[in-house]
Amino acid sequence: MCTGACSKVVAVPLYVLALLSIICNIVLFFPDLDTSYAAEDREGKPRITEEVKYMGGVIGGGIMVLVPAIHIHLTSAGKCCANRCGMFLSIGFAAMGVVGAIYSLSAAALGLANGPLCFWSNSENPTPQWGVPFANSSGSYLSDKNMWKWCQRPEDVVEFNLGLFSTLLVAASIELVLCLIQMINGLFGCICGTCSGKE
């Protein structure tokens, strides 16, 4: 496969993954699909999980991957960027995507490890309070569904965060691999050309 065609194969999934990351991060601001928690959080009452505010999906897996995806796609389009110079630049853009994917991956992993912020109580802390009950569990809560009952509000917040942060984690991992592939592809395109007929 020529390097120009490979760029297209890389760019199209990056568009989808970047959009998915942005959507997941935005939805995470509305646990239980309720806007009241975000409103209370803006008023200075912590109600949103801290790792959501890192905007890993919007900034890292979203914008920092979307911009390289556009340039990478242009290198496959047989237009202004489909030449050795364009492929060389795509290495830098792909590196930017790698950084974004790593940021998104780190934020999602941290969100999964610490668990959600919720209104919780258990036998050791019978008085319900807002906090992060699984922060010191080293992620052990993920395999112990009985612990999920500690969170009383937002409803099903553990499953909510688990599903969306896991999606962000997988999306960021794939973005990372695709951007690394494009860095290698860009190097070959810079040396050998793009097979587009316009160098």
PDB file of C-alpha atoms in Angstrom:
ATOM      1  CA  MET A   1       0.000   0.000   0.000  1.00  0.00           C
ATOM      2  CA  CYS A   2       1.399   3.434  -0.878  1.00  0.00           C
ATOM      3  CA  THR A   3       1.906   5.988   1.878  1.00  0.00           C
ATOM      4  CA  GLY A   4      -0.860   8.292   0.591  1.00  0.00           C
ATOM      5  CA  ALA A   5      -3.461   5.525   0.725  1.00  0.00           C
ATOM      6  CA  CYS A   6      -2.220   4.478   4.157  1.00  0.00           C
ATOM      7  CA  SER A   7      -2.746   8.054   5.373  1.00  0.00           C
ATOM      8  CA  LYS A   8      -6.409   7.874   4.386  1.00  0.00           C
ATOM      9  CA  VAL A   9      -6.812   4.556   6.212  1.00  0.00           C
ATOM     10  CA  VAL A  10      -5.357   6.225   9.318  1.00  0.00           C
ATOM     11  CA  ALA A  11      -7.247   9.539   9.045  1.00  0.00           C
ATOM     12  CA  VAL A  12     -10.827   8.263   8.711  1.00  0.00           C
ATOM     13  CA  PRO A  13     -10.842   6.240  11.971  1.00  0.00           C
ATOM     14  CA  LEU A  14      -9.164   9.175  13.741  1.00  0.00           C
ATOM     15  CA  TYR A  15     -12.126  11.405  12.808  1.00  0.00           C
ATOM     16  CA  VAL A  16     -14.547   8.891  14.324  1.00  0.00           C
ATOM     17  CA  LEU A  17     -12.466   8.316  17.460  1.00  0.00           C
ATOM     18  CA  ALA A  18     -11.925  12.050  18.044  1.00  0.00           C
ATOM     19  CA  LEU A  19     -15.667  12.685  17.770  1.00  0.00           C
ATOM     20  CA  LEU A  20     -16.411   9.747  20.075  1.00  0.00           C
ATOM     21  CA  SER A  21     -13.921  11.059  22.652  1.00  0.00           C
ATOM     22  CA  ILE A  22     -15.452  14.536  22.619  1.00  0.00           C
ATOM     23  CA  ILE A  23     -18.987  13.173  23.019  1.00  0.00           C
ATOM     24  CA  CYS A  24     -17.994  10.833  25.881  1.00  0.00           C
ATOM     25  CA  ASN A  25     -16.217  13.626  27.762  1.00  0.00           C
ATOM     26  CA  ILE A  26     -19.177  15.992  27.378  1.00  0.00           C
ATOM     27  CA  VAL A  27     -21.681  13.337  28.511  1.00  0.00           C
ATOM     28  CA  LEU A  28     -19.531  12.677  31.612  1.00  0.00           C
ATOM     29  CA  PHE A  29     -20.427  16.186  32.799  1.00  0.00           C
ATOM     30  CA  PHE A  30     -24.046  15.048  33.167  1.00  0.00           C
ATOM     31  CA  PRO A  31     -24.161  11.983  35.449  1.00  0.00           C
ATOM     32  CA  ASP A  32     -27.547  10.289  35.410  1.00  0.00           C
ATOM     33  CA  LEU A  33     -28.107  12.548  32.353  1.00  0.00           C
ATOM     34  CA  ASP A  34     -29.090  15.285  34.810  1.00  0.00           C
ATOM     35  CA  THR A  35     -27.872  18.861  34.306  1.00  0.00           C
ATOM     36  CA  SER A  36     -28.415  19.821  37.963  1.00  0.00           C
ATOM     37  CA  TYR A  37     -25.108  18.262  39.083  1.00  0.00           C
ATOM     38  CA  ALA A  38     -23.133  20.359  36.603  1.00  0.00           C
ATOM     39  CA  ALA A  39     -25.035  23.472  37.730  1.00  0.00           C
ATOM     40  CA  GLU A  40     -24.273  22.775  41.405  1.00  0.00           C
ATOM     41  CA  ASP A  41     -20.630  22.138  40.556  1.00  0.00           C
ATOM     42  CA  ARG A  42     -20.401  25.574  38.911  1.00  0.00           C
ATOM     43  CA  GLU A  43     -21.760  27.061  42.129  1.00  0.00           C
ATOM     44  CA  GLY A  44     -18.754  25.717  44.035  1.00  0.00           C
ATOM     45  CA  LYS A  45     -20.304  22.480  45.301  1.00  0.00           C
ATOM     46  CA  PRO A  46     -18.196  19.601  43.909  1.00  0.00           C
ATOM     47  CA  ARG A  47     -20.565  17.254  42.081  1.00  0.00           C
ATOM     48  CA  ILE A  48     -18.591  16.255  38.968  1.00  0.00           C
ATOM     49  CA  THR A  49     -15.746  13.730  39.051  1.00  0.00           C
ATOM     50  CA  GLU A  50     -12.463  15.648  38.966  1.00  0.00           C
ATOM     51  CA  GLU A  51     -10.953  13.647  36.091  1.00  0.00           C
ATOM     52  CA  VAL A  52     -13.884  14.674  33.869  1.00  0.00           C
ATOM     53  CA  LYS A  53     -12.779  18.304  34.272  1.00  0.00           C
ATOM     54  CA  TYR A  54      -9.334  17.442  32.913  1.00  0.00           C
ATOM     55  CA  MET A  55     -11.104  17.405  29.520  1.00  0.00           C
ATOM     56  CA  GLY A  56      -8.972  14.504  28.325  1.00  0.00           C
ATOM     57  CA  GLY A  57     -11.574  13.468  25.770  1.00  0.00           C
ATOM     58  CA  VAL A  58     -12.235  16.969  24.433  1.00  0.00           C
ATOM     59  CA  ILE A  59      -8.697  18.388  24.401  1.00  0.00           C
ATOM     60  CA  GLY A  60      -6.492  15.276  24.211  1.00  0.00           C
ATOM     61  CA  GLY A  61      -8.432  12.606  22.359  1.00  0.00           C
ATOM     62  CA  GLY A  62     -10.560  15.187  20.575  1.00  0.00           C
ATOM     63  CA  ILE A  63      -8.965  18.411  19.340  1.00  0.00           C
ATOM     64  CA  MET A  64      -5.334  17.254  19.565  1.00  0.00           C
ATOM     65  CA  VAL A  65      -6.215  14.235  17.415  1.00  0.00           C
ATOM     66  CA  LEU A  66      -8.721  15.939  15.106  1.00  0.00           C
ATOM     67  CA  VAL A  67      -6.205  18.535  13.859  1.00  0.00           C
ATOM     68  CA  PRO A  68      -3.631  15.874  12.865  1.00  0.00           C
ATOM     69  CA  ALA A  69      -6.417  13.770  11.309  1.00  0.00           C
ATOM     70  CA  ILE A  70      -7.306  16.656   8.981  1.00  0.00           C
ATOM     71  CA  HIS A  71      -3.691  17.108   7.873  1.00  0.00           C
ATOM     72  CA  ILE A  72      -3.148  13.357   7.521  1.00  0.00           C
ATOM     73  CA  HIS A  73      -6.280  13.154   5.376  1.00  0.00           C
ATOM     74  CA  LEU A  74      -4.979  15.962   3.159  1.00  0.00           C
ATOM     75  CA  THR A  75      -1.781  13.993   2.521  1.00  0.00           C
ATOM     76  CA  SER A  76      -3.935  11.254   0.978  1.00  0.00           C
ATOM     77  CA  ALA A  77      -6.134  13.584  -1.087  1.00  0.00           C
ATOM     78  CA  GLY A  78      -3.661  14.285  -3.906  1.00  0.00           C
ATOM     79  CA  LYS A  79      -3.780  18.022  -3.199  1.00  0.00           C
ATOM     80  CA  CYS A  80      -1.485  20.557  -1.562  1.00  0.00           C
ATOM     81  CA  CYS A  81      -0.162  18.255   1.166  1.00  0.00           C
ATOM     82  CA  ALA A  82       0.215  15.071  -0.916  1.00  0.00           C
ATOM     83  CA  ASN A  83       3.982  15.412  -1.347  1.00  0.00           C
ATOM     84  CA  ARG A  84       7.189  14.711   0.552  1.00  0.00           C
ATOM     85  CA  CYS A  85       6.934  17.978   2.468  1.00  0.00           C
ATOM     86  CA  GLY A  86       3.341  17.212   3.449  1.00  0.00           C
ATOM     87  CA  MET A  87       4.321  13.748   4.637  1.00  0.00           C
ATOM     88  CA  PHE A  88       7.179  15.246   6.652  1.00  0.00           C
ATOM     89  CA  LEU A  89       4.762  17.662   8.311  1.00  0.00           C
ATOM     90  CA  SER A  90       2.371  14.792   8.995  1.00  0.00           C
ATOM     91  CA  ILE A  91       5.032  13.264  11.258  1.00  0.00           C
ATOM     92  CA  GLY A  92       4.866  16.352  13.488  1.00  0.00           C
ATOM     93  CA  PHE A  93       1.072  16.427  13.415  1.00  0.00           C
ATOM     94  CA  ALA A  94       0.926  12.711  14.216  1.00  0.00           C
ATOM     95  CA  ALA A  95       3.286  13.334  17.151  1.00  0.00           C
ATOM     96  CA  MET A  96       0.796  15.944  18.383  1.00  0.00           C
ATOM     97  CA  GLY A  97      -1.894  13.256  18.113  1.00  0.00           C
ATOM     98  CA  VAL A  98       0.273  10.882  20.141  1.00  0.00           C
ATOM     99  CA  VAL A  99       0.576  13.475  22.922  1.00  0.00           C
ATOM    100  CA  GLY A 100      -3.193  14.090  22.842  1.00  0.00           C
ATOM    101  CA  ALA A 101      -3.985  10.380  22.927  1.00  0.00           C
ATOM    102  CA  ILE A 102      -1.609   9.839  25.865  1.00  0.00           C
ATOM    103  CA  TYR A 103      -3.260  12.718  27.753  1.00  0.00           C
ATOM    104  CA  SER A 104      -6.732  11.305  27.112  1.00  0.00           C
ATOM    105  CA  LEU A 105      -5.543   7.807  28.046  1.00  0.00           C
ATOM    106  CA  SER A 106      -4.015   9.077  31.303  1.00  0.00           C
ATOM    107  CA  ALA A 107      -7.119  11.056  32.315  1.00  0.00           C
ATOM    108  CA  ALA A 108      -9.403   8.084  31.575  1.00  0.00           C
ATOM    109  CA  ALA A 109      -7.148   5.632  33.441  1.00  0.00           C
ATOM    110  CA  LEU A 110      -7.030   7.976  36.439  1.00  0.00           C
ATOM    111  CA  GLY A 111     -10.816   8.367  36.320  1.00  0.00           C
ATOM    112  CA  LEU A 112     -11.240   4.594  36.379  1.00  0.00           C
ATOM    113  CA  ALA A 113      -8.668   4.110  39.151  1.00  0.00           C
ATOM    114  CA  ASN A 114     -10.143   6.756  41.486  1.00  0.00           C
ATOM    115  CA  GLY A 115     -13.795   6.142  40.710  1.00  0.00           C
ATOM    116  CA  PRO A 116     -16.627   8.686  40.629  1.00  0.00           C
ATOM    117  CA  LEU A 117     -17.436  11.543  42.972  1.00  0.00           C
ATOM    118  CA  CYS A 118     -20.811  10.762  44.523  1.00  0.00           C
ATOM    119  CA  PHE A 119     -23.071  11.120  47.575  1.00  0.00           C
ATOM    120  CA  TRP A 120     -22.083   8.001  49.472  1.00  0.00           C
ATOM    121  CA  SER A 121     -22.083   6.077  52.717  1.00  0.00           C
ATOM    122  CA  ASN A 122     -21.114   2.607  53.946  1.00  0.00           C
ATOM    123  CA  SER A 123     -20.840   0.711  57.225  1.00  0.00           C
ATOM    124  CA  GLU A 124     -17.610   2.486  58.156  1.00  0.00           C
ATOM    125  CA  ASN A 125     -18.944   5.924  57.196  1.00  0.00           C
ATOM    126  CA  PRO A 126     -22.685   5.776  57.948  1.00  0.00           C
ATOM    127  CA  THR A 127     -23.246   9.520  57.476  1.00  0.00           C
ATOM    128  CA  PRO A 128     -23.870  10.183  53.754  1.00  0.00           C
ATOM    129  CA  GLN A 129     -21.505  12.742  52.246  1.00  0.00           C
ATOM    130  CA  TRP A 130     -20.159  13.896  48.888  1.00  0.00           C
ATOM    131  CA  GLY A 131     -16.763  12.444  48.096  1.00  0.00           C
ATOM    132  CA  VAL A 132     -14.718   9.896  46.176  1.00  0.00           C
ATOM    133  CA  PRO A 133     -15.248   6.660  48.127  1.00  0.00           C
ATOM    134  CA  PHE A 134     -13.033   4.484  45.911  1.00  0.00           C
ATOM    135  CA  ALA A 135     -10.011   6.801  45.712  1.00  0.00           C
ATOM    136  CA  ASN A 136      -7.892   4.576  47.982  1.00  0.00           C
ATOM    137  CA  SER A 137      -9.151   1.250  46.614  1.00  0.00           C
ATOM    138  CA  SER A 138      -6.432   0.991  43.914  1.00  0.00           C
ATOM    139  CA  GLY A 139      -9.172   0.175  41.416  1.00  0.00           C
ATOM    140  CA  SER A 140     -10.376  -2.887  43.381  1.00  0.00           C
ATOM    141  CA  TYR A 141     -13.925  -1.486  43.343  1.00  0.00           C
ATOM    142  CA  LEU A 142     -14.086  -2.274  39.613  1.00  0.00           C
ATOM    143  CA  SER A 143     -14.437  -5.998  40.309  1.00  0.00           C
ATOM    144  CA  ASP A 144     -16.578  -5.674  43.461  1.00  0.00           C
ATOM    145  CA  LYS A 145     -20.091  -4.646  42.475  1.00  0.00           C
ATOM    146  CA  ASN A 146     -21.212  -4.636  46.107  1.00  0.00           C
ATOM    147  CA  MET A 147     -19.063  -1.546  46.641  1.00  0.00           C
ATOM    148  CA  TRP A 148     -20.938   0.259  43.865  1.00  0.00           C
ATOM    149  CA  LYS A 149     -23.971   0.462  46.158  1.00  0.00           C
ATOM    150  CA  TRP A 150     -22.080   2.912  48.350  1.00  0.00           C
ATOM    151  CA  CYS A 151     -22.869   5.635  45.813  1.00  0.00           C
ATOM    152  CA  GLN A 152     -26.440   6.798  46.330  1.00  0.00           C
ATOM    153  CA  ARG A 153     -26.457   9.810  44.015  1.00  0.00           C
ATOM    154  CA  PRO A 154     -26.169  10.300  41.093  1.00  0.00           C
ATOM    155  CA  GLU A 155     -28.005   7.062  40.412  1.00  0.00           C
ATOM    156  CA  ASP A 156     -25.851   4.367  38.751  1.00  0.00           C
ATOM    157  CA  VAL A 157     -22.910   6.798  38.612  1.00  0.00           C
ATOM    158  CA  VAL A 158     -20.343   3.996  38.919  1.00  0.00           C
ATOM    159  CA  GLU A 159     -21.673   2.198  35.832  1.00  0.00           C
ATOM    160  CA  PHE A 160     -22.018   5.557  34.064  1.00  0.00           C
ATOM    161  CA  ASN A 161     -18.388   6.547  34.694  1.00  0.00           C
ATOM    162  CA  LEU A 162     -17.098   3.036  34.092  1.00  0.00           C
ATOM    163  CA  GLY A 163     -18.738   2.810  30.661  1.00  0.00           C
ATOM    164  CA  LEU A 164     -17.661   6.254  29.441  1.00  0.00           C
ATOM    165  CA  PHE A 165     -14.136   6.265  30.880  1.00  0.00           C
ATOM    166  CA  SER A 166     -13.585   2.760  29.460  1.00  0.00           C
ATOM    167  CA  THR A 167     -14.730   3.993  26.052  1.00  0.00           C
ATOM    168  CA  LEU A 168     -12.318   6.931  26.318  1.00  0.00           C
ATOM    169  CA  LEU A 169      -9.525   4.560  27.331  1.00  0.00           C
ATOM    170  CA  VAL A 170     -10.088   2.268  24.339  1.00  0.00           C
ATOM    171  CA  ALA A 171     -10.515   5.196  21.914  1.00  0.00           C
ATOM    172  CA  ALA A 172      -7.309   6.839  23.145  1.00  0.00           C
ATOM    173  CA  SER A 173      -5.398   3.554  22.854  1.00  0.00           C
ATOM    174  CA  ILE A 174      -6.480   3.123  19.222  1.00  0.00           C
ATOM    175  CA  GLU A 175      -5.704   6.783  18.477  1.00  0.00           C
ATOM    176  CA  LEU A 176      -2.237   6.294  19.932  1.00  0.00           C
ATOM    177  CA  VAL A 177      -1.572   3.270  17.719  1.00  0.00           C
ATOM    178  CA  LEU A 178      -2.903   5.008  14.580  1.00  0.00           C
ATOM    179  CA  CYS A 179      -0.838   8.142  15.179  1.00  0.00           C
ATOM    180  CA  LEU A 180       2.292   6.051  15.724  1.00  0.00           C
ATOM    181  CA  ILE A 181       1.558   4.215  12.465  1.00  0.00           C
ATOM    182  CA  GLN A 182       1.211   7.569  10.706  1.00  0.00           C
ATOM    183  CA  MET A 183       4.562   8.731  12.078  1.00  0.00           C
ATOM    184  CA  ILE A 184       6.196   5.689  10.486  1.00  0.00           C
ATOM    185  CA  ASN A 185       4.105   6.117   7.311  1.00  0.00           C
ATOM    186  CA  GLY A 186       5.053   9.800   7.151  1.00  0.00           C
ATOM    187  CA  LEU A 187       8.725   8.906   7.395  1.00  0.00           C
ATOM    188  CA  PHE A 188       8.409   6.482   4.464  1.00  0.00           C
ATOM    189  CA  GLY A 189       6.352   9.061   2.541  1.00  0.00           C
ATOM    190  CA  CYS A 190       8.988  11.698   3.149  1.00  0.00           C
ATOM    191  CA  ILE A 191      11.732   9.409   1.840  1.00  0.00           C
ATOM    192  CA  CYS A 192       9.906   7.552  -0.942  1.00  0.00           C
ATOM    193  CA  GLY A 193       7.002   9.866  -1.881  1.00  0.00           C
ATOM    194  CA  THR A 194       3.230   9.445  -1.571  1.00  0.00           C
ATOM    195  CA  CYS A 195       2.464   7.495  -4.782  1.00  0.00           C
ATOM    196  CA  SER A 196       0.050  10.299  -5.685  1.00  0.00           C
ATOM    197  CA  GLY A 197       1.923  11.346  -8.767  1.00  0.00           C
ATOM    198  CA  LYS A 198       2.466  14.840  -7.401  1.00  0.00           C
ATOM    199  CA  GLU A 199       5.728  15.283  -5.540  1.00  0.00           C
TER     200      GLU A 199
END
